[in-house]
Coordinates of C-alpha atoms in Angstrom, one line a residue:
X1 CA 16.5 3.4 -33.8
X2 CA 13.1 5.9 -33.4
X3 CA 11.2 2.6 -33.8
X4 CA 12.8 0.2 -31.6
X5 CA 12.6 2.8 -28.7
X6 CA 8.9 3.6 -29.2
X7 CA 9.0 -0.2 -28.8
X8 CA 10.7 -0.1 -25.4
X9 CA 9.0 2.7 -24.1
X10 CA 6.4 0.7 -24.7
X11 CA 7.7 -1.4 -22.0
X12 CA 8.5 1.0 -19.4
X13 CA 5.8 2.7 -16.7
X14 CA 7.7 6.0 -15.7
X15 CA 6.6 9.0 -13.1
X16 CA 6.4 12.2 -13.9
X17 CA 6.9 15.5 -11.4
X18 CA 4.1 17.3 -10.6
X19 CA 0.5 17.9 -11.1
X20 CA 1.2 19.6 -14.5
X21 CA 3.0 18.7 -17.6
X22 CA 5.8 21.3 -18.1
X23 CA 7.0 21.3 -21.9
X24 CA 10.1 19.1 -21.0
X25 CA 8.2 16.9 -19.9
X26 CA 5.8 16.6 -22.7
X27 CA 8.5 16.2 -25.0
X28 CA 10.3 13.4 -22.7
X29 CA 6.7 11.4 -22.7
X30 CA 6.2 12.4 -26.4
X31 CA 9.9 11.0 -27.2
X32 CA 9.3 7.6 -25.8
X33 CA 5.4 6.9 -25.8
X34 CA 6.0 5.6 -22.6
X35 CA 3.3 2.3 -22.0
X36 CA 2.2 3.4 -18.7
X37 CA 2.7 6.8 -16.2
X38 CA 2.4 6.2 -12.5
X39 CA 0.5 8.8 -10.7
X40 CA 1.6 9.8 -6.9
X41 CA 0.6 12.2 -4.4
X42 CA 2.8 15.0 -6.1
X43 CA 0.8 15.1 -9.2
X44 CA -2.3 15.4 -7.4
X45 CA -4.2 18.8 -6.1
X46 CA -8.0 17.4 -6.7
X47 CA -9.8 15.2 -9.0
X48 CA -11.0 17.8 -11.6
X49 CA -7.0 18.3 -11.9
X50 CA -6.0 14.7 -12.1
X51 CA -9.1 14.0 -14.4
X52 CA -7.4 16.9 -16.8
X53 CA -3.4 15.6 -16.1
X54 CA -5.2 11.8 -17.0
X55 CA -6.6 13.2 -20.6
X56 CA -3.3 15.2 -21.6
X57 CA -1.4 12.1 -20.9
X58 CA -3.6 9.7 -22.9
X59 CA -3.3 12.4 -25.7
X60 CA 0.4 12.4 -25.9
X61 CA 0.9 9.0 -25.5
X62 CA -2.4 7.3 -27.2
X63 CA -5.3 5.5 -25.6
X64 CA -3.8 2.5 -25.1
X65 CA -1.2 3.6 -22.4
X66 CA -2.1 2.8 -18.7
X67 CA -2.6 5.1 -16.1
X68 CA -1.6 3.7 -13.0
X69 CA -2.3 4.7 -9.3
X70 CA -1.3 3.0 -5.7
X71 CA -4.8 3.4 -4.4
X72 CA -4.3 0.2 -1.6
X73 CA -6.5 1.6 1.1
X74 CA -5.5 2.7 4.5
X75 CA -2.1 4.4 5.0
X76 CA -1.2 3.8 0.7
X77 CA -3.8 6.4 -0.6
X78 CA -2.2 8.7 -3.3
X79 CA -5.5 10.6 -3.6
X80 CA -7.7 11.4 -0.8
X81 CA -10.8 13.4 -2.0
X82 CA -12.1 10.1 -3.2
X83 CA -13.8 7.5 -1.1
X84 CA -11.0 6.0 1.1
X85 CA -10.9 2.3 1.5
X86 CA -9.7 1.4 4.9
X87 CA -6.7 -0.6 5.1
X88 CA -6.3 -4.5 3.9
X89 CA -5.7 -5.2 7.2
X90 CA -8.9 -3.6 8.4
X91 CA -10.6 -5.7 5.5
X92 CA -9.1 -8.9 7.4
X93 CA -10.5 -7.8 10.9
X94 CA -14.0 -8.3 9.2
X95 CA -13.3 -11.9 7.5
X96 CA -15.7 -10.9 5.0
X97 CA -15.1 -11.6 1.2
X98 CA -18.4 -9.7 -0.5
X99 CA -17.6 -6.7 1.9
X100 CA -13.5 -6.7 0.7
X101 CA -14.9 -7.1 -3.1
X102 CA -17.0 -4.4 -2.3
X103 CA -14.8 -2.0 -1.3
X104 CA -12.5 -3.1 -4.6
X105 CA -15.7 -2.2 -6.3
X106 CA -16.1 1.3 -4.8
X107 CA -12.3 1.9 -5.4
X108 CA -12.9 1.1 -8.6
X109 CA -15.5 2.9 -9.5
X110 CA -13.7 6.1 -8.4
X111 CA -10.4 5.6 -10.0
X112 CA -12.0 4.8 -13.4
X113 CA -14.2 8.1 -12.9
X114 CA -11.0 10.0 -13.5
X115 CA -9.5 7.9 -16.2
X116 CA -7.0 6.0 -14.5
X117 CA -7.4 2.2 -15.3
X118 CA -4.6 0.3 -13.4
X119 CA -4.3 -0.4 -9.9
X120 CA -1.0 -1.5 -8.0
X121 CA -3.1 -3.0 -5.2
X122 CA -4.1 -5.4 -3.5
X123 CA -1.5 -6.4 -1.8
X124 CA -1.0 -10.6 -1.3
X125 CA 1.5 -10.6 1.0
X126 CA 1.2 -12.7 4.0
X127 CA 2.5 -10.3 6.9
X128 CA 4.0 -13.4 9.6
X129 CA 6.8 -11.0 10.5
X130 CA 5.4 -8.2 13.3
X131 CA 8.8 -6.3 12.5
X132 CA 8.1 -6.2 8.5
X133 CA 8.9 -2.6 8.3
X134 CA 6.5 -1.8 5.2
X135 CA 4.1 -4.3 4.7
X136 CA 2.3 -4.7 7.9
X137 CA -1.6 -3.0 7.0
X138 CA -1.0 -3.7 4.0
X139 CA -1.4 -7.4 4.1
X140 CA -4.9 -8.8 4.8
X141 CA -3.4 -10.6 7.6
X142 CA -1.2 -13.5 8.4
X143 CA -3.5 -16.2 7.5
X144 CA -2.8 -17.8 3.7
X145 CA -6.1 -18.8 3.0
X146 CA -8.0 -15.8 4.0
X147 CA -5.8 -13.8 2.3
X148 CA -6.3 -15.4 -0.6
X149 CA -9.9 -15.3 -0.2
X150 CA -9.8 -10.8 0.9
X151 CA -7.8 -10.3 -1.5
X152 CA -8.7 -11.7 -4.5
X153 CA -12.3 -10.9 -3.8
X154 CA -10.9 -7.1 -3.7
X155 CA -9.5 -7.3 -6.7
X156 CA -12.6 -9.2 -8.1
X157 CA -14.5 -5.8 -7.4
X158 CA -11.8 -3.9 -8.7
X159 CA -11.8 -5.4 -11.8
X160 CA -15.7 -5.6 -12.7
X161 CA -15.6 -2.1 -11.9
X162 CA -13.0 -1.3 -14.7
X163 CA -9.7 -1.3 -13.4
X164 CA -7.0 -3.6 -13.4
X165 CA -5.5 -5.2 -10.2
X166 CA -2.2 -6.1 -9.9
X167 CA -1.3 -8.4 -7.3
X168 CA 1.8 -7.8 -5.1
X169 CA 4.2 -8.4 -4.5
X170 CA 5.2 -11.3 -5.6
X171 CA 6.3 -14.2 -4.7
X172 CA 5.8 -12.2 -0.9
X173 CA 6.9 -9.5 0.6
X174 CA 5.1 -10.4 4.3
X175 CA 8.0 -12.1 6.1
X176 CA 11.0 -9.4 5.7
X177 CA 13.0 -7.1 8.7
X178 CA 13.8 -5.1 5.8
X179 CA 12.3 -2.5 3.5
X180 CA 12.9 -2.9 -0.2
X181 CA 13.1 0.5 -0.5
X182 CA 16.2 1.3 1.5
X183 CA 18.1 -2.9 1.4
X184 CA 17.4 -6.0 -0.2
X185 CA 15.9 -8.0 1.3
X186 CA 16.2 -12.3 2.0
X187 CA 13.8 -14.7 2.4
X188 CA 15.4 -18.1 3.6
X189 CA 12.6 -20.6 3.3
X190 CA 12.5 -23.9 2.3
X191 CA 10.2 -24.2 -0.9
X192 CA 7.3 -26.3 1.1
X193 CA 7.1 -23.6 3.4
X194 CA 7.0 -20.7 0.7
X195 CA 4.0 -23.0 -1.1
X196 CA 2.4 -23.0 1.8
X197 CA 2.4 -19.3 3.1
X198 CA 4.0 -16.7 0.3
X199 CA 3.0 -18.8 -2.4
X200 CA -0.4 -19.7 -1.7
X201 CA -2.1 -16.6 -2.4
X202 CA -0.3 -15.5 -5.4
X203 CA -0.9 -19.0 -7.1
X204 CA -4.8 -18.8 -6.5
X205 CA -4.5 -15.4 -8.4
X206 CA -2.8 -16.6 -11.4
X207 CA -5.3 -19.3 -11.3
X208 CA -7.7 -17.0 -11.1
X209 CA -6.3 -14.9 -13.7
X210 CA -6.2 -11.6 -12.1
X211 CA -4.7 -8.7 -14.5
X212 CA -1.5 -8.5 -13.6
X213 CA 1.3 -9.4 -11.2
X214 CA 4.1 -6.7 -9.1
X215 CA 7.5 -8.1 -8.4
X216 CA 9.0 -8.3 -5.3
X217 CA 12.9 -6.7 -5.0
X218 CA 13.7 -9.9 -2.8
X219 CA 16.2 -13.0 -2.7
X220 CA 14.9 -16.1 -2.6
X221 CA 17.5 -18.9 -2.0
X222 CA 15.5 -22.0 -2.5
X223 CA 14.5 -20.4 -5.9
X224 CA 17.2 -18.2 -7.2
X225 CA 20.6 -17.6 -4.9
X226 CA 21.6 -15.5 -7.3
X227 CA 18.9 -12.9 -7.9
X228 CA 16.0 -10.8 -6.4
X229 CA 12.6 -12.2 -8.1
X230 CA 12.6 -9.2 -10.7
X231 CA 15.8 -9.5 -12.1
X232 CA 15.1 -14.0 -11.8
X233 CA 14.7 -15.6 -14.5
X234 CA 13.8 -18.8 -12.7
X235 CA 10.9 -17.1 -10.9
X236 CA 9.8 -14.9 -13.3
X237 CA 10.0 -16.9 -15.9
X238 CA 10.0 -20.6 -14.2
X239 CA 7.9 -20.4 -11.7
X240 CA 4.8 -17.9 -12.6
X241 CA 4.9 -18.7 -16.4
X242 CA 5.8 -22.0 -16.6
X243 CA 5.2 -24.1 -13.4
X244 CA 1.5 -21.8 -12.5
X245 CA 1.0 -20.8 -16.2
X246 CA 0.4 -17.2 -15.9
X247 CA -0.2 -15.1 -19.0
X248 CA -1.0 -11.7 -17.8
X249 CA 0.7 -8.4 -17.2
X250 CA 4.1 -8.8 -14.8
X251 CA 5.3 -5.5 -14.2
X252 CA 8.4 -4.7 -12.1
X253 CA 8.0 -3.0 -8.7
X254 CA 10.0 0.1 -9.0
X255 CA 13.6 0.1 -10.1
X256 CA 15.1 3.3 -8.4
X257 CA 14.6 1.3 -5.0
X258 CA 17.8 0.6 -3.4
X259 CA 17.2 -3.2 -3.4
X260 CA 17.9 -2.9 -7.4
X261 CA 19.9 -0.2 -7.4
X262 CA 22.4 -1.6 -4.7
X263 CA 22.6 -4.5 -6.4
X264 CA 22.7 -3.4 -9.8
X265 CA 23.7 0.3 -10.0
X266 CA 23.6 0.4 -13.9
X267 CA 19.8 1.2 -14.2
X268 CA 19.8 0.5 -17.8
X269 CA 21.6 -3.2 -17.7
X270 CA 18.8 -4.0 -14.1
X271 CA 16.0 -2.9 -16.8
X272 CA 16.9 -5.2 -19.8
X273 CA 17.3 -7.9 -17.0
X274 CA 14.1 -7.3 -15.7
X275 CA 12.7 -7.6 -18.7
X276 CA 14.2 -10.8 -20.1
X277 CA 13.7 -12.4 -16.4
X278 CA 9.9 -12.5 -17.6
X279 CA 8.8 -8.4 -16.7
X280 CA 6.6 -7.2 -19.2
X281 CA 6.7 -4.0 -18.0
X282 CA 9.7 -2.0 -16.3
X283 CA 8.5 0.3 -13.2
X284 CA 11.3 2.8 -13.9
X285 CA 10.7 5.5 -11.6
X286 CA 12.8 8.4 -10.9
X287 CA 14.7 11.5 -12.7
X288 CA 14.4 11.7 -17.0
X289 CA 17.9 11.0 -17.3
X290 CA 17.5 7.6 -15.5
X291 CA 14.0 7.0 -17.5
X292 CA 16.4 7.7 -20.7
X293 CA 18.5 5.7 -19.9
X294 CA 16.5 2.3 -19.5
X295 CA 14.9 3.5 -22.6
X296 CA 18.2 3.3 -24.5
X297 CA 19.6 0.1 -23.1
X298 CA 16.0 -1.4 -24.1
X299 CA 16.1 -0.3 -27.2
X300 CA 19.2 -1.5 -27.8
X301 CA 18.8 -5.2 -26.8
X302 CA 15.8 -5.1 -29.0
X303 CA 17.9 -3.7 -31.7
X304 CA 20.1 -6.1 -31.3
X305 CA 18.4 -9.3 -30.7
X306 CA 19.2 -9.6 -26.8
X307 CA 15.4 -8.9 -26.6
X308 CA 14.2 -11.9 -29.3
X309 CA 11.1 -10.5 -30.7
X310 CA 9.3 -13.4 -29.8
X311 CA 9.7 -12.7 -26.6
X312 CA 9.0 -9.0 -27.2
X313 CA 6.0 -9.7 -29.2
X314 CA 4.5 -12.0 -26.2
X315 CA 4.8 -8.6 -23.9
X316 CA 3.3 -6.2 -26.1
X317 CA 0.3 -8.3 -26.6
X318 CA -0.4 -8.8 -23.2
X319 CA 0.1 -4.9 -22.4
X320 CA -2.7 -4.7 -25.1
X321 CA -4.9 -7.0 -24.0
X322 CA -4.9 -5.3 -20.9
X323 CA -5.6 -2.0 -22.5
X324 CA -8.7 -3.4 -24.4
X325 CA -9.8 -5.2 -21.7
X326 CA -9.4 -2.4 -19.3
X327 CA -10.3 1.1 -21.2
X328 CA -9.1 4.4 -19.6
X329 CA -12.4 5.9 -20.8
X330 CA -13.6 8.2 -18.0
X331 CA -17.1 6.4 -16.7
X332 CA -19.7 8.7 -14.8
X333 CA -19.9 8.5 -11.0
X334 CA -22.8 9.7 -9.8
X335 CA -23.1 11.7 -6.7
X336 CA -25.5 9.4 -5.3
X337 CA -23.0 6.5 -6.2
X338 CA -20.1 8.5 -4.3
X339 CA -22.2 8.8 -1.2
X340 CA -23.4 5.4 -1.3
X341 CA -19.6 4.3 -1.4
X342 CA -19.0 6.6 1.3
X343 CA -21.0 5.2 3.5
X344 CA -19.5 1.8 2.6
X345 CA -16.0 2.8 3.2
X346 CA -17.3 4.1 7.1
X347 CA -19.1 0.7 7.6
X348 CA -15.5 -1.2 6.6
X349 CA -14.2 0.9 8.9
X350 CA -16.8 0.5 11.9
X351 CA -16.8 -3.5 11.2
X352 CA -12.6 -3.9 11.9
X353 CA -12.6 -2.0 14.5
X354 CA -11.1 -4.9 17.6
X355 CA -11.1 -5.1 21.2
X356 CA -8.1 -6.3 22.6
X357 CA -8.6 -7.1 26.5
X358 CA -11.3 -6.2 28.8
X359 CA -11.7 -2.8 26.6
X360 CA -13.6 0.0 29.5
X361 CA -14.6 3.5 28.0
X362 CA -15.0 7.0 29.0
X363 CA -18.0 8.4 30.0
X364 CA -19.2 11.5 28.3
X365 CA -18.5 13.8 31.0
X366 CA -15.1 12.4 31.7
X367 CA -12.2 14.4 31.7
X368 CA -9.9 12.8 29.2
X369 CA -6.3 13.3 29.0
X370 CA -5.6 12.5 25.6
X371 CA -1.7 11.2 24.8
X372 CA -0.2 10.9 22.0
X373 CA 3.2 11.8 19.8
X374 CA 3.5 15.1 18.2
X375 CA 4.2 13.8 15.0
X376 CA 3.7 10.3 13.1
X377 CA 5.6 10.9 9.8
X378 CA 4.8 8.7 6.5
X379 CA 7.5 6.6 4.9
X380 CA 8.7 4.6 1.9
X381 CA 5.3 3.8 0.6
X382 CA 3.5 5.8 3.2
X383 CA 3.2 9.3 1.7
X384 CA 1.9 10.7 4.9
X385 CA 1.2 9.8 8.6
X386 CA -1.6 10.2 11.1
X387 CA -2.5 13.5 12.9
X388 CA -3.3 12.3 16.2
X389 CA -4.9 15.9 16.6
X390 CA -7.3 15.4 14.4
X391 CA -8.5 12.4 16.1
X392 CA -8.4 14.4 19.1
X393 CA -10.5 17.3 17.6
X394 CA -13.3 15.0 16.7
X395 CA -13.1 13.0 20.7
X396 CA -13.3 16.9 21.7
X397 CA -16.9 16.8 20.4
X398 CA -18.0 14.0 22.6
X399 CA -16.0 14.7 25.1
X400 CA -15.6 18.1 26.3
X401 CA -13.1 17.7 28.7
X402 CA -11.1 16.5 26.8
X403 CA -7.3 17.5 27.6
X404 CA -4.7 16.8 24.8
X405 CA -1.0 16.2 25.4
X406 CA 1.6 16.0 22.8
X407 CA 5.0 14.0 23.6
X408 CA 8.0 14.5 21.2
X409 CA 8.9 10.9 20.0
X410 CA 12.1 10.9 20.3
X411 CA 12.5 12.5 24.0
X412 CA 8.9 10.5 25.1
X413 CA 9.9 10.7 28.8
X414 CA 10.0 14.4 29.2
X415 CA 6.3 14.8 29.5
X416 CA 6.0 12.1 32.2
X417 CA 6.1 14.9 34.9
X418 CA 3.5 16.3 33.0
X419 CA 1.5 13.9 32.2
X420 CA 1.2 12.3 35.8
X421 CA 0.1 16.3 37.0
X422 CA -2.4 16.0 34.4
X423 CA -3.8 12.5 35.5
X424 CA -4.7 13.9 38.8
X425 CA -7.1 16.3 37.0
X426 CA -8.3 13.6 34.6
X427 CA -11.0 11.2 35.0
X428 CA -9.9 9.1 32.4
X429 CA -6.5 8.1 30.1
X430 CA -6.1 8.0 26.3
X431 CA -2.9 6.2 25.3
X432 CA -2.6 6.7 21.1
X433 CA 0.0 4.8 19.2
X434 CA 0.4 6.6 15.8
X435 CA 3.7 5.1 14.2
X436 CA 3.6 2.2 11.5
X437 CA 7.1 1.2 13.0
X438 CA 7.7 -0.6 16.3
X439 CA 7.4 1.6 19.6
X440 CA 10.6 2.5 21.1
X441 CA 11.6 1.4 24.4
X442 CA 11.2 5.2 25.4
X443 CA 7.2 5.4 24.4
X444 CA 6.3 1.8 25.7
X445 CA 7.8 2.9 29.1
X446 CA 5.8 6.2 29.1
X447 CA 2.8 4.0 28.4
X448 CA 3.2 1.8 31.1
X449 CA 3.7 4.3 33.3
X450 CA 0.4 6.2 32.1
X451 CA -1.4 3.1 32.8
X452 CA 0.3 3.0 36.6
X453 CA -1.5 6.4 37.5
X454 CA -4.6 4.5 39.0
X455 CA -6.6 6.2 36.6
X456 CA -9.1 4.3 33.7
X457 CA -7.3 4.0 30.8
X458 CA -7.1 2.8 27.0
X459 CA -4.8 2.1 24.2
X460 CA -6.0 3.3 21.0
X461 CA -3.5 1.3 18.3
X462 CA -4.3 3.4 16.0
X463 CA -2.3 2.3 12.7
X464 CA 0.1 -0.7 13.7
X465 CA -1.8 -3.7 15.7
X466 CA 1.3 -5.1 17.1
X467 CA 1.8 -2.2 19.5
X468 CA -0.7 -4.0 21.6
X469 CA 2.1 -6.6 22.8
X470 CA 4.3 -3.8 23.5
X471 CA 1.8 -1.8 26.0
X472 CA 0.3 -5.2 26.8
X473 CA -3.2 -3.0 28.2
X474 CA -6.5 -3.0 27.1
X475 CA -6.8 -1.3 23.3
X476 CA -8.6 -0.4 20.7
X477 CA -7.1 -1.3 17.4
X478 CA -8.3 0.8 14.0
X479 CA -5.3 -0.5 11.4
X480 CA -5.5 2.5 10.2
X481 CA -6.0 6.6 10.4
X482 CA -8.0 7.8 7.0
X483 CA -11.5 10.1 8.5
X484 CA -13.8 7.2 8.1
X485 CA -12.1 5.0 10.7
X486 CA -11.6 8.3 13.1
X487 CA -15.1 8.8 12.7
X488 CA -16.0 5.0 13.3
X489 CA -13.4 5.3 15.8
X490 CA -15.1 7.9 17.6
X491 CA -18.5 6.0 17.7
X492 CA -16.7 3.1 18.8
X493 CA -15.3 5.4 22.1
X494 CA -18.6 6.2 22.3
X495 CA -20.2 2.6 22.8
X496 CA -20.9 1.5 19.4
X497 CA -19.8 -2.0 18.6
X498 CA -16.5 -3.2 17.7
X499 CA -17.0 -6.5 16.1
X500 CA -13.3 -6.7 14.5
X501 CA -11.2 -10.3 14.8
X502 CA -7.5 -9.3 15.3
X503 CA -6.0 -10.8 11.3
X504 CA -2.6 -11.5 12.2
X505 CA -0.9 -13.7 15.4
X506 CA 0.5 -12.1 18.4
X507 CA 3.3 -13.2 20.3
X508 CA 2.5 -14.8 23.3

């Protein structure tokens, strides 16, 4: 039995819970020789510490194993002393391929500086839906064929640089009410309408041959009525293997999300399904006992022929390939190679930067009143949110009168009295959106009434475009809060260009 579950740990890409290895923890990743370790925000203090946690892990489970990272760009950045890539959707407000397989490049090139060699990004979804409550910046807009184009070209940079891509998440995650995290998700489209929007860009990666593929925890009823595409045999297996001919990597999106686990609540069962759907690689996040678990139920389906070895043979070869073509060998990154990709990541930023409306700034001797919500939490994939005070501590610089006035978001109404004492004082009004979800009713009715004061005013959007159609004023729109779009952000206030083409459709 020791062998066949070093086989199916093989198989599995687990977390772990901090920036160290405690000894349980060595001996749960020694038991299994896990085949990848996912790396999050919680095992992360600095890259001299995640270069060390990268090396111990590759010692205890062998230099084949795959380190893997979300390092997206934008608001899905699991380590930020790194250059940060803005967002996908930031990449779409430019149109420009070489600059998105730039910025793959430079994310590369970091990433593989510490050893880790696999990348769950970019993202392929087409975001249609304005309501899509986790893809939204994520996506590199609601345009097919550009998306296609971004993305790819991003992960073209990623690649060359040494780091596998993987594509997600597939067949599309863009046109959803619902997170996959919390539900599961449906997506009732009729097949020609899937080719030509979800399907579109994911097939021009498999053409392409990109490294490897994420699953999507969704229902597709033309396809499958039965399953969610990682559990689906017939998309899995019919549709990317056979009908597109994809042999690379297919790796699971993470199993502990209630999409799976709602559905099926025996982790061990969803993971051998997973894996005979087509999955070569079972994201099976969460506590040991759970990890154990889907270790144990793999290994016994391979013990007893559930798992043909065929089939099991076909997986492990790819998950080598991928480790020989994508070496976790630390490469060197220069310090002037890190300031040169700096300075790329600010020019990203600077380039999306859109005007929506007849955009009018302050001057420098205005007296701003700066509004915004006291808190902008992260969520689901988002491990954090933006500070709204920090943009406002860098405007201070420019703008000395700058006045700053925090609303609760829940209660936005009770600084309206406030705010309208403080207008008469004020030359000029900031309006800053900082959610990724929709604006409540509450905060779009303080903003209207902000912009009723007679004063000049603006609408910095700064993370979710779509708040645009809610204020329906003149805006700003950033897709995104990471220091080099506040710092492009602030030259932008300031009367530097702001060349960005809004990605996605608005309504009306």
């Amino acid at each position: 039995m020791d062998e066949t579950l070093r086989l199916a740990g093989r198989l599995m890409g687990v977390d772990i819970p901090a920036p160290e290895l405690d000894d349980a923890t060595r001996a749960h990743l020694a038991k299994y020789r896990f085949g990848s370790v996912c790396l999050f925000r919680k095992n992360i203090r600095d890259r001299h510490q995640l270069a060390r946690l990268v090396a111990e892990l590759r010692e205890i489970l062998g230099p084949e194993c795959l380190i893997s990272i979300d390092q997206e760009g934008g608001a899905v950045q699991r380590t930020t002393d790194l250059p940060e890539a803005p967002a996908p959707m930031a990449i779409g407000a430019t149109g420009d391929a070489g600059l998105a397989e730039a910025v793959g490049g430079a994310v590369g090139r970091s990433l593989i500086s510490l050893g880790v060699n696999w990348n769950f990004a970019p993202s392929l979804d087409v975001n249609t839906n304005p309501l899509n409550p986790v893809i939204g910046d994520r996506s590199f807009g609601s345009d097919p064929q550009k998306v296609a184009a971004l993305g790819l070209a991003w992960a073209k940079g990623l690649e060359q640089a040494g780091v596998m891509a993987c594509v997600k998440h597939f067949p599309g995650h863009g046109d959803t009410h619902l997170d996959s995290h919390l539900d599961l998700p449906t997506v009732g489209k009729p097949r020609a309408l899937l080719e030509r929007l979800e399907f579109l860009p994911f097939r021009r990666a498999a053409e392409a041959g990109v490294g490897s593929f994420m699953t999507a925890h969704i229902v597709y009823p033309e396809l499958d009525p039965d399953y969610p595409a990682t559990l689906s045999p017939r998309i899995l297996g019919g549709l990317l293997r056979q009908e597109w001919g994809y042999d690379g990597v297919v790796v699971t999106d993470s199993m502990d999300m209630k999409a799976i686990t709602k559905f099926s609540p025996d982790a061990g069962a969803a993971a051998v399904r997973a894996f005979a759907a087509g999955a070569d690689m079972v994201l099976a996040l969460g506590p040991k006992p759970v990890q154990a678990a889907q270790a144990e139920a793999l290994a016994k389906a391979i013990a007893e022929g559930t798992i043909p070895r065929a089939r099991l043979e076909h997986s492990l070869e790819r998950l080598a390939r991928a480790a020989r073509a994508f070496p976790g060998t630390p490469r060197h990154y220069s310090a002037q190679a890190e300031a040169a990709d700096r300075a790329l990541m600010k020019e990203a930023a600077a380039r999306s930067l859109t005007r929506h409306g007849p955009v009018r700034l302050p001057r420098p001797a205005d007296r701003v009143l700066f509004v915004a919500p006291d808190v902008a939490p992260g969520e689901s994939a988002y491990e954090n949110g933006p500070a709204a005070q920090d943009l406002a501590r860098r405007l201070k610089e420019r703008f000395p009168g700058l006045r700053t006035l925090a609303y609760p978001r829940q209660q936005p109404q009770a600084v309206l009295a406030s705010a309208q004492a403080a207008a008469k004082e004020s030359d000029f009004i900031l309006y800053v959106s900082t959610t990724r979800q929709q604006l409540s009713h509450a905060e779009a009715e303080l903003a209207q009434a902000l912009f009723a004061l007679d004063k000049p005013a603006l609408h910095v959007a700064l993370w979710n475009p779509y708040h645009v159609q809610v204020v329906r004023q003149p805006a700003l729109i950033t897709y995104g809060w990471r220091p080099p779009t506040l710092e492009a952000l602030v030259e932008a206030l300031s009367g530097a260009e702001t060349p960005g083409k809004l990605p996605v459709e608005l309504a009306g």
